[in-house]
Amino acid sequence: MVSSAPGLTQVSSTRPQRSIRRWAILALALGGFGIGTTEFVAMGLLPNIADTLGVSEPTAGHVISAYALGVVVGAPLIAALTARMSRRTLLIGLMVAFTVGNLATVLAPTYGLLIAARFVAGLPHGAYFGVAALVAAHLAGPRDRAKAVGKVMLGLSVANVLGVPMATWLGESLGWRVAFALVVVIGLATIVALVRNLPDLADMPVTNPVTELGALARPQVWFTLLIGVVGFGGMFAFYTYLNSALTNVTGISVSLVPFALMLFGLGMVVGNVAGGILADRSVPLGILIGLVATGTSLALFALTLQNAWAAMFLSFAIGLSGASTIPALQTRLMDVADDAQTLAAALNHSALNIANALGAWLGGVVIAAGHGYRAPSMLGALLAIAGLLVLALALITQRRATRNRNLSEPPTERVSVSA
């Protein structure tokens, strides 16, 4: 029997190591569920927020931008500044900060304070997912690390299926502040789950800010981030204008749009699991298959948009193929970052938020140019192809660097040692 301290999970004869890993990863995924809910629920509640605070709906939309800016700024900053901190303490602290930011959102009396609260709520987003992915991979071991990363990201996908619809319904029925109050409850539950189930992680190495910032000097880190920005941007171009595409081109009722969004979310759930399994076999192959499937399904969606059944099925397929690349991208960042894994893993979520903004903007550009609501999906297919080109360039560059390094190393001499 091993002694335990308050808040510290230890291995005992009554609780096998596998059970500890499972509950720890589930606690990490619960945090992802809360983060995913708060990130996307504001999109459906903008009219309510605008009416309550007396601003226009486009002005209210800045609360979404403020959160995204918090993600982009917070991910590298927090990852570098907390490099020496215990991973367990850091994860709990990040979830506390996230919960406080959402509580401030609930209580914000003015538009300006709401913007500030959303920025604060976004700061822990990228660092939490980055550190959670590293912890999950560490707990699972080399053979199952990508599957463990996929399970953590599963919380984000399940949020699109359950958390966002539930919070949106509450927000529309009882006021938008109640939707964010639900996120506060999820944050508190996550804090308790992390304290109860997360091991002390004393065997996980810590680094320092200088070492973590070294990730920015590694070309393969930038290549991988660019794959996410470009390749994933296509999925966001599709998702941003999915409602308008289905109602204006397919001709389905507005009441059926939530069903398509739910299918998209279910696809993301399946994609996270499948992508983790594939990435454990081959990380480059996981990214390759994910991008090819994303580009193909986006192109098919644009070509068959007038068929309601095809549009619904392809909404699911796009969610699946897009999400399947996330575990592989996250795992590749951990591989190529060497001793600066925390910063690199956190930057993945900055890249995905940039992809979100890029996809939405480019989709709007092609619609404004008169190409219609099919255009964002076709544009997304082209962005997936661009992501494949970046992947090819990354692999070629990596192979060339490895070959040059091997050629520059002096041959080792065999030395015989006699007893």
GROMACS .gro file of C-alpha atoms in nm:
model
  419
    1MET     CA    1   0.000   0.000   0.000
    2VAL     CA    2   0.131   0.347  -0.080
    3SER     CA    3   0.062   0.649   0.138
    4SER     CA    4  -0.131   0.938  -0.009
    5ALA     CA    5  -0.165   1.310   0.055
    6PRO     CA    6  -0.478   1.523   0.021
    7GLY     CA    7  -0.560   1.590  -0.343
    8LEU     CA    8  -0.295   1.344  -0.462
    9THR     CA    9  -0.394   1.025  -0.637
   10GLN     CA   10  -0.160   0.732  -0.567
   11VAL     CA   11  -0.140   0.380  -0.699
   12SER     CA   12  -0.291   0.124  -0.464
   13SER     CA   13  -0.403  -0.234  -0.476
   14THR     CA   14  -0.765  -0.121  -0.490
   15ARG     CA   15  -0.721   0.125  -0.776
   16PRO     CA   16  -0.510  -0.004  -1.066
   17GLN     CA   17  -0.292   0.225  -1.272
   18ARG     CA   18  -0.519   0.190  -1.575
   19SER     CA   19  -0.816   0.320  -1.375
   20ILE     CA   20  -0.613   0.620  -1.258
   21ARG     CA   21  -0.522   0.706  -1.618
   22ARG     CA   22  -0.882   0.670  -1.734
   23TRP     CA   23  -1.024   0.901  -1.466
   24ALA     CA   24  -0.743   1.155  -1.508
   25ILE     CA   25  -0.799   1.176  -1.883
   26LEU     CA   26  -1.175   1.201  -1.829
   27ALA     CA   27  -1.116   1.496  -1.594
   28LEU     CA   28  -0.899   1.664  -1.858
   29ALA     CA   29  -1.168   1.604  -2.121
   30LEU     CA   30  -1.431   1.761  -1.893
   31GLY     CA   31  -1.225   2.081  -1.898
   32GLY     CA   32  -1.221   2.063  -2.278
   33PHE     CA   33  -1.600   2.027  -2.272
   34GLY     CA   34  -1.633   2.349  -2.073
   35ILE     CA   35  -1.389   2.536  -2.295
   36GLY     CA   36  -1.564   2.420  -2.612
   37THR     CA   37  -1.902   2.523  -2.473
   38THR     CA   38  -1.796   2.877  -2.383
   39GLU     CA   39  -1.606   2.923  -2.711
   40PHE     CA   40  -1.901   2.849  -2.942
   41VAL     CA   41  -2.213   2.935  -2.741
   42ALA     CA   42  -2.164   3.311  -2.785
   43MET     CA   43  -2.220   3.273  -3.161
   44GLY     CA   44  -2.581   3.169  -3.111
   45LEU     CA   45  -2.655   3.428  -2.842
   46LEU     CA   46  -2.529   3.746  -3.011
   47PRO     CA   47  -2.881   3.895  -3.060
   48ASN     CA   48  -2.956   3.839  -2.691
   49ILE     CA   49  -2.626   3.994  -2.583
   50ALA     CA   50  -2.678   4.291  -2.816
   51ASP     CA   51  -3.030   4.358  -2.685
   52THR     CA   52  -2.929   4.335  -2.319
   53LEU     CA   53  -2.628   4.567  -2.349
   54GLY     CA   54  -2.782   4.809  -2.600
   55VAL     CA   55  -2.532   4.757  -2.882
   56SER     CA   56  -2.567   4.639  -3.242
   57GLU     CA   57  -2.526   4.271  -3.327
   58PRO     CA   58  -2.201   4.329  -3.525
   59THR     CA   59  -2.065   4.517  -3.222
   60ALA     CA   60  -2.171   4.234  -2.993
   61GLY     CA   61  -1.976   4.002  -3.224
   62HIS     CA   62  -1.657   4.151  -3.083
   63VAL     CA   63  -1.704   3.932  -2.775
   64ILE     CA   64  -1.613   3.637  -2.999
   65SER     CA   65  -1.306   3.817  -3.131
   66ALA     CA   66  -1.202   3.910  -2.776
   67TYR     CA   67  -1.211   3.545  -2.669
   68ALA     CA   68  -1.012   3.436  -2.977
   69LEU     CA   69  -0.755   3.709  -2.911
   70GLY     CA   70  -0.721   3.582  -2.555
   71VAL     CA   71  -0.649   3.232  -2.690
   72VAL     CA   72  -0.386   3.355  -2.936
   73VAL     CA   73  -0.211   3.574  -2.677
   74GLY     CA   74  -0.247   3.344  -2.377
   75ALA     CA   75  -0.123   3.019  -2.529
   76PRO     CA   76   0.244   3.114  -2.588
   77LEU     CA   77   0.263   3.360  -2.298
   78ILE     CA   78   0.133   3.123  -2.029
   79ALA     CA   79   0.322   2.822  -2.167
   80ALA     CA   80   0.654   3.009  -2.151
   81LEU     CA   81   0.603   3.184  -1.816
   82THR     CA   82   0.484   2.870  -1.635
   83ALA     CA   83   0.748   2.636  -1.774
   84ARG     CA   84   0.893   2.557  -1.429
   85MET     CA   85   0.554   2.493  -1.268
   86SER     CA   86   0.424   2.147  -1.180
   87ARG     CA   87   0.197   2.027  -1.462
   88ARG     CA   88  -0.071   1.928  -1.211
   89THR     CA   89  -0.067   2.266  -1.038
   90LEU     CA   90  -0.066   2.445  -1.372
   91LEU     CA   91  -0.371   2.259  -1.507
   92ILE     CA   92  -0.571   2.328  -1.192
   93GLY     CA   93  -0.463   2.694  -1.198
   94LEU     CA   94  -0.560   2.730  -1.563
   95MET     CA   95  -0.906   2.590  -1.497
   96VAL     CA   96  -0.946   2.825  -1.201
   97ALA     CA   97  -0.857   3.121  -1.426
   98PHE     CA   98  -1.098   2.995  -1.693
   99THR     CA   99  -1.380   2.967  -1.439
  100VAL     CA  100  -1.311   3.315  -1.300
  101GLY     CA  101  -1.316   3.459  -1.654
  102ASN     CA  102  -1.655   3.304  -1.721
  103LEU     CA  103  -1.788   3.419  -1.384
  104ALA     CA  104  -1.679   3.770  -1.479
  105THR     CA  105  -1.871   3.722  -1.805
  106VAL     CA  106  -2.188   3.638  -1.611
  107LEU     CA  107  -2.150   3.944  -1.388
  108ALA     CA  108  -2.024   4.198  -1.645
  109PRO     CA  109  -2.258   4.501  -1.624
  110THR     CA  110  -2.133   4.682  -1.935
  111TYR     CA  111  -2.021   4.599  -2.287
  112GLY     CA  112  -1.661   4.708  -2.216
  113LEU     CA  113  -1.631   4.486  -1.909
  114LEU     CA  114  -1.786   4.196  -2.103
  115ILE     CA  115  -1.516   4.231  -2.370
  116ALA     CA  116  -1.248   4.228  -2.098
  117ALA     CA  117  -1.407   3.924  -1.931
  118ARG     CA  118  -1.416   3.728  -2.259
  119PHE     CA  119  -1.050   3.811  -2.323
  120VAL     CA  120  -0.958   3.682  -1.975
  121ALA     CA  121  -1.168   3.367  -2.024
  122GLY     CA  122  -0.979   3.294  -2.348
  123LEU     CA  123  -0.629   3.331  -2.202
  124PRO     CA  124  -0.608   2.977  -2.046
  125HIS     CA  125  -0.765   2.802  -2.349
  126GLY     CA  126  -0.457   2.714  -2.554
  127ALA     CA  127  -0.227   2.649  -2.258
  128TYR     CA  128  -0.484   2.417  -2.098
  129PHE     CA  129  -0.524   2.203  -2.409
  130GLY     CA  130  -0.149   2.202  -2.473
  131VAL     CA  131  -0.056   2.091  -2.122
  132ALA     CA  132  -0.352   1.851  -2.102
  133ALA     CA  133  -0.236   1.683  -2.425
  134LEU     CA  134   0.117   1.642  -2.285
  135VAL     CA  135  -0.016   1.499  -1.958
  136ALA     CA  136  -0.251   1.259  -2.137
  137ALA     CA  137   0.031   1.137  -2.363
  138HIS     CA  138   0.258   1.094  -2.060
  139LEU     CA  139  -0.004   0.893  -1.869
  140ALA     CA  140  -0.089   0.671  -2.168
  141GLY     CA  141   0.268   0.592  -2.272
  142PRO     CA  142   0.429   0.586  -2.619
  143ARG     CA  143   0.199   0.326  -2.775
  144ASP     CA  144  -0.131   0.500  -2.695
  145ARG     CA  145  -0.034   0.865  -2.667
  146ALA     CA  146  -0.226   0.994  -2.972
  147LYS     CA  147  -0.541   0.808  -2.863
  148ALA     CA  148  -0.509   0.973  -2.521
  149VAL     CA  149  -0.467   1.315  -2.685
  150GLY     CA  150  -0.775   1.243  -2.896
  151LYS     CA  151  -0.975   1.160  -2.583
  152VAL     CA  152  -0.884   1.495  -2.426
  153MET     CA  153  -0.987   1.676  -2.747
  154LEU     CA  154  -1.307   1.470  -2.742
  155GLY     CA  155  -1.439   1.709  -2.478
  156LEU     CA  156  -1.420   1.991  -2.731
  157SER     CA  157  -1.613   1.786  -2.988
  158VAL     CA  158  -1.880   1.668  -2.743
  159ALA     CA  159  -1.934   2.034  -2.651
  160ASN     CA  160  -2.060   2.096  -3.004
  161VAL     CA  161  -2.311   1.812  -2.971
  162LEU     CA  162  -2.433   1.862  -2.613
  163GLY     CA  163  -2.280   2.161  -2.437
  164VAL     CA  164  -2.343   2.432  -2.695
  165PRO     CA  165  -2.706   2.333  -2.774
  166MET     CA  166  -2.786   2.304  -2.402
  167ALA     CA  167  -2.623   2.636  -2.314
  168THR     CA  168  -2.786   2.808  -2.613
  169TRP     CA  169  -3.129   2.682  -2.510
  170LEU     CA  170  -3.074   2.806  -2.155
  171GLY     CA  171  -2.949   3.140  -2.287
  172GLU     CA  172  -3.251   3.191  -2.511
  173SER     CA  173  -3.496   3.080  -2.243
  174LEU     CA  174  -3.349   3.244  -1.931
  175GLY     CA  175  -3.105   3.502  -2.061
  176TRP     CA  176  -2.755   3.478  -2.207
  177ARG     CA  177  -2.589   3.513  -1.866
  178VAL     CA  178  -2.739   3.178  -1.761
  179ALA     CA  179  -2.558   3.009  -2.051
  180PHE     CA  180  -2.223   3.125  -1.917
  181ALA     CA  181  -2.331   3.038  -1.563
  182LEU     CA  182  -2.356   2.678  -1.689
  183VAL     CA  183  -1.994   2.707  -1.807
  184VAL     CA  184  -1.895   2.825  -1.458
  185VAL     CA  185  -2.057   2.512  -1.311
  186ILE     CA  186  -1.865   2.293  -1.559
  187GLY     CA  187  -1.544   2.476  -1.466
  188LEU     CA  188  -1.600   2.415  -1.095
  189ALA     CA  189  -1.674   2.048  -1.162
  190THR     CA  190  -1.352   2.023  -1.363
  191ILE     CA  191  -1.146   2.177  -1.083
  192VAL     CA  192  -1.284   1.919  -0.839
  193ALA     CA  193  -1.223   1.636  -1.089
  194LEU     CA  194  -0.864   1.747  -1.152
  195VAL     CA  195  -0.786   1.777  -0.780
  196ARG     CA  196  -0.941   1.437  -0.715
  197ASN     CA  197  -0.812   1.236  -1.010
  198LEU     CA  198  -0.493   1.391  -1.150
  199PRO     CA  199  -0.172   1.225  -1.025
  200ASP     CA  200   0.109   1.444  -0.892
  201LEU     CA  201   0.300   1.402  -1.223
  202ALA     CA  202   0.631   1.444  -1.041
  203ASP     CA  203   0.802   1.234  -1.309
  204MET     CA  204   0.705   1.481  -1.583
  205PRO     CA  205   1.002   1.706  -1.666
  206VAL     CA  206   0.968   2.083  -1.632
  207THR     CA  207   1.171   2.329  -1.835
  208ASN     CA  208   1.223   2.705  -1.826
  209PRO     CA  209   1.101   3.002  -2.034
  210VAL     CA  210   1.417   3.019  -2.247
  211THR     CA  211   1.394   2.650  -2.337
  212GLU     CA  212   1.024   2.677  -2.422
  213LEU     CA  213   1.080   2.982  -2.642
  214GLY     CA  214   1.334   2.770  -2.831
  215ALA     CA  215   1.037   2.604  -3.002
  216LEU     CA  216   0.998   2.920  -3.209
  217ALA     CA  217   1.342   2.859  -3.362
  218ARG     CA  218   1.248   2.515  -3.496
  219PRO     CA  219   1.124   2.518  -3.858
  220GLN     CA  220   0.923   2.197  -3.815
  221VAL     CA  221   0.716   2.361  -3.540
  222TRP     CA  222   0.623   2.643  -3.779
  223PHE     CA  223   0.550   2.397  -4.061
  224THR     CA  224   0.312   2.201  -3.837
  225LEU     CA  225   0.137   2.516  -3.716
  226LEU     CA  226   0.097   2.630  -4.076
  227ILE     CA  227  -0.059   2.295  -4.170
  228GLY     CA  228  -0.320   2.358  -3.901
  229VAL     CA  229  -0.385   2.720  -4.003
  230VAL     CA  230  -0.422   2.643  -4.375
  231GLY     CA  231  -0.565   2.291  -4.374
  232PHE     CA  232  -0.808   2.350  -4.087
  233GLY     CA  233  -0.913   2.691  -4.219
  234GLY     CA  234  -1.115   2.516  -4.490
  235MET     CA  235  -1.337   2.343  -4.236
  236PHE     CA  236  -1.412   2.674  -4.065
  237ALA     CA  237  -1.493   2.838  -4.400
  238PHE     CA  238  -1.754   2.565  -4.446
  239TYR     CA  239  -1.886   2.575  -4.089
  240THR     CA  240  -1.927   2.953  -4.070
  241TYR     CA  241  -2.167   2.962  -4.365
  242LEU     CA  242  -2.329   2.620  -4.324
  243ASN     CA  243  -2.659   2.769  -4.204
  244SER     CA  244  -2.688   3.001  -4.506
  245ALA     CA  245  -2.577   2.731  -4.752
  246LEU     CA  246  -2.842   2.485  -4.632
  247THR     CA  247  -3.128   2.736  -4.625
  248ASN     CA  248  -3.043   2.929  -4.944
  249VAL     CA  249  -2.910   2.654  -5.174
  250THR     CA  250  -3.034   2.323  -5.034
  251GLY     CA  251  -3.366   2.482  -4.945
  252ILE     CA  252  -3.421   2.305  -4.614
  253SER     CA  253  -3.616   2.461  -4.328
  254VAL     CA  254  -3.430   2.669  -4.070
  255SER     CA  255  -3.560   2.427  -3.807
  256LEU     CA  256  -3.348   2.149  -3.961
  257VAL     CA  257  -3.021   2.343  -3.948
  258PRO     CA  258  -2.952   2.245  -3.583
  259PHE     CA  259  -2.975   1.882  -3.693
  260ALA     CA  260  -2.699   1.942  -3.949
  261LEU     CA  261  -2.489   2.116  -3.686
  262MET     CA  262  -2.539   1.821  -3.454
  263LEU     CA  263  -2.430   1.580  -3.729
  264PHE     CA  264  -2.119   1.792  -3.778
  265GLY     CA  265  -2.048   1.772  -3.404
  266LEU     CA  266  -2.102   1.394  -3.398
  267GLY     CA  267  -1.858   1.366  -3.687
  268MET     CA  268  -1.600   1.554  -3.481
  269VAL     CA  269  -1.650   1.312  -3.191
  270VAL     CA  270  -1.589   1.011  -3.417
  271GLY     CA  271  -1.301   1.191  -3.591
  272ASN     CA  272  -1.115   1.256  -3.266
  273VAL     CA  273  -1.127   0.890  -3.173
  274ALA     CA  274  -1.039   0.762  -3.521
  275GLY     CA  275  -0.766   1.022  -3.565
  276GLY     CA  276  -0.602   0.923  -3.239
  277ILE     CA  277  -0.594   0.555  -3.338
  278LEU     CA  278  -0.450   0.639  -3.681
  279ALA     CA  279  -0.188   0.879  -3.545
  280ASP     CA  280  -0.060   0.613  -3.304
  281ARG     CA  281   0.026   0.408  -3.612
  282SER     CA  282   0.176   0.696  -3.813
  283VAL     CA  283   0.156   1.067  -3.737
  284PRO     CA  284   0.232   1.187  -4.095
  285LEU     CA  285  -0.017   0.935  -4.235
  286GLY     CA  286  -0.281   1.060  -3.990
  287ILE     CA  287  -0.238   1.417  -4.113
  288LEU     CA  288  -0.227   1.307  -4.478
  289ILE     CA  289  -0.546   1.100  -4.462
  290GLY     CA  290  -0.725   1.369  -4.259
  291LEU     CA  291  -0.646   1.646  -4.509
  292VAL     CA  292  -0.731   1.432  -4.813
  293ALA     CA  293  -1.063   1.328  -4.659
  294THR     CA  294  -1.140   1.688  -4.558
  295GLY     CA  295  -1.070   1.825  -4.905
  296THR     CA  296  -1.271   1.550  -5.074
  297SER     CA  297  -1.574   1.586  -4.847
  298LEU     CA  298  -1.572   1.968  -4.879
  299ALA     CA  299  -1.563   1.947  -5.259
  300LEU     CA  300  -1.844   1.690  -5.262
  301PHE     CA  301  -2.051   1.911  -5.033
  302ALA     CA  302  -2.018   2.202  -5.275
  303LEU     CA  303  -2.108   1.983  -5.573
  304THR     CA  304  -2.408   1.807  -5.415
  305LEU     CA  305  -2.543   2.091  -5.198
  306GLN     CA  306  -2.886   2.087  -5.363
  307ASN     CA  307  -2.945   1.733  -5.232
  308ALA     CA  308  -3.055   1.755  -4.868
  309TRP     CA  309  -2.957   1.397  -4.781
  310ALA     CA  310  -2.610   1.440  -4.931
  311ALA     CA  311  -2.564   1.773  -4.751
  312MET     CA  312  -2.654   1.617  -4.416
  313PHE     CA  313  -2.426   1.316  -4.463
  314LEU     CA  314  -2.136   1.533  -4.580
  315SER     CA  315  -2.180   1.766  -4.280
  316PHE     CA  316  -2.104   1.460  -4.066
  317ALA     CA  317  -1.815   1.357  -4.295
  318ILE     CA  318  -1.653   1.701  -4.286
  319GLY     CA  319  -1.668   1.709  -3.907
  320LEU     CA  320  -1.515   1.361  -3.892
  321SER     CA  321  -1.233   1.423  -4.139
  322GLY     CA  322  -1.147   1.767  -4.002
  323ALA     CA  323  -1.132   1.656  -3.639
  324SER     CA  324  -0.930   1.345  -3.727
  325THR     CA  325  -0.627   1.562  -3.804
  326ILE     CA  326  -0.618   1.726  -3.459
  327PRO     CA  327  -0.459   1.440  -3.257
  328ALA     CA  328  -0.195   1.392  -3.528
  329LEU     CA  329  -0.113   1.764  -3.545
  330GLN     CA  330  -0.092   1.786  -3.165
  331THR     CA  331   0.131   1.477  -3.148
  332ARG     CA  332   0.359   1.600  -3.428
  333LEU     CA  333   0.410   1.928  -3.246
  334MET     CA  334   0.518   1.737  -2.937
  335ASP     CA  335   0.761   1.534  -3.150
  336VAL     CA  336   0.926   1.820  -3.339
  337ALA     CA  337   0.945   2.058  -3.040
  338ASP     CA  338   1.201   1.838  -2.862
  339ASP     CA  339   1.244   1.992  -2.514
  340ALA     CA  340   0.998   2.280  -2.573
  341GLN     CA  341   0.682   2.072  -2.592
  342THR     CA  342   0.459   2.282  -2.369
  343LEU     CA  343   0.483   2.596  -2.581
  344ALA     CA  344   0.452   2.403  -2.908
  345ALA     CA  345   0.149   2.207  -2.790
  346ALA     CA  346  -0.021   2.525  -2.667
  347LEU     CA  347   0.051   2.705  -2.994
  348ASN     CA  348  -0.156   2.445  -3.179
  349HIS     CA  349  -0.471   2.605  -3.039
  350SER     CA  350  -0.354   2.952  -3.130
  351ALA     CA  351  -0.311   2.817  -3.483
  352LEU     CA  352  -0.661   2.665  -3.485
  353ASN     CA  353  -0.813   2.994  -3.371
  354ILE     CA  354  -0.627   3.175  -3.649
  355ALA     CA  355  -0.765   2.910  -3.885
  356ASN     CA  356  -1.112   2.990  -3.756
  357ALA     CA  357  -1.070   3.361  -3.828
  358LEU     CA  358  -0.900   3.298  -4.164
  359GLY     CA  359  -1.164   3.053  -4.285
  360ALA     CA  360  -1.454   3.276  -4.185
  361TRP     CA  361  -1.294   3.580  -4.350
  362LEU     CA  362  -1.203   3.405  -4.677
  363GLY     CA  363  -1.548   3.246  -4.693
  364GLY     CA  364  -1.703   3.590  -4.665
  365VAL     CA  365  -1.472   3.723  -4.935
  366VAL     CA  366  -1.578   3.464  -5.195
  367ILE     CA  367  -1.947   3.511  -5.111
  368ALA     CA  368  -1.915   3.890  -5.139
  369ALA     CA  369  -1.746   3.839  -5.477
  370GLY     CA  370  -2.070   3.684  -5.605
  371HIS     CA  371  -1.972   3.315  -5.605
  372GLY     CA  372  -2.259   3.205  -5.381
  373TYR     CA  373  -2.280   2.981  -5.078
  374ARG     CA  374  -2.114   2.683  -5.246
  375ALA     CA  375  -1.792   2.882  -5.270
  376PRO     CA  376  -1.676   2.861  -4.905
  377SER     CA  377  -1.675   2.480  -4.920
  378MET     CA  378  -1.491   2.473  -5.252
  379LEU     CA  379  -1.246   2.723  -5.109
  380GLY     CA  380  -1.209   2.492  -4.810
  381ALA     CA  381  -1.117   2.205  -5.042
  382LEU     CA  382  -0.843   2.421  -5.195
  383LEU     CA  383  -0.714   2.512  -4.848
  384ALA     CA  384  -0.695   2.141  -4.762
  385ILE     CA  385  -0.482   2.088  -5.074
  386ALA     CA  386  -0.262   2.378  -4.963
  387GLY     CA  387  -0.227   2.205  -4.626
  388LEU     CA  388  -0.111   1.889  -4.806
  389LEU     CA  389   0.152   2.092  -4.989
  390VAL     CA  390   0.279   2.234  -4.660
  391LEU     CA  391   0.290   1.881  -4.516
  392ALA     CA  392   0.492   1.758  -4.815
  393LEU     CA  393   0.735   2.048  -4.779
  394ALA     CA  394   0.768   1.983  -4.406
  395LEU     CA  395   0.847   1.613  -4.456
  396ILE     CA  396   1.098   1.683  -4.736
  397THR     CA  397   1.272   1.947  -4.526
  398GLN     CA  398   1.278   1.720  -4.222
  399ARG     CA  399   1.424   1.429  -4.419
  400ARG     CA  400   1.689   1.651  -4.576
  401ALA     CA  401   1.788   1.792  -4.234
  402THR     CA  402   1.814   1.441  -4.090
  403ARG     CA  403   2.031   1.325  -4.381
  404ASN     CA  404   2.262   1.626  -4.350
  405ARG     CA  405   2.293   1.575  -3.976
  406ASN     CA  406   2.384   1.208  -4.024
  407LEU     CA  407   2.646   1.298  -4.286
  408SER     CA  408   2.805   1.559  -4.059
  409GLU     CA  409   2.840   1.324  -3.764
  410PRO     CA  410   3.178   1.143  -3.742
  411PRO     CA  411   3.159   0.767  -3.777
  412THR     CA  412   3.166   0.587  -3.446
  413GLU     CA  413   3.451   0.345  -3.392
  414ARG     CA  414   3.384   0.006  -3.249
  415VAL     CA  415   3.577  -0.036  -2.928
  416SER     CA  416   3.636  -0.379  -2.780
  417VAL     CA  417   3.660  -0.403  -2.405
  418SER     CA  418   3.836  -0.697  -2.251
  419ALA     CA  419   3.766  -0.814  -1.901
   0.00000   0.00000   0.00000
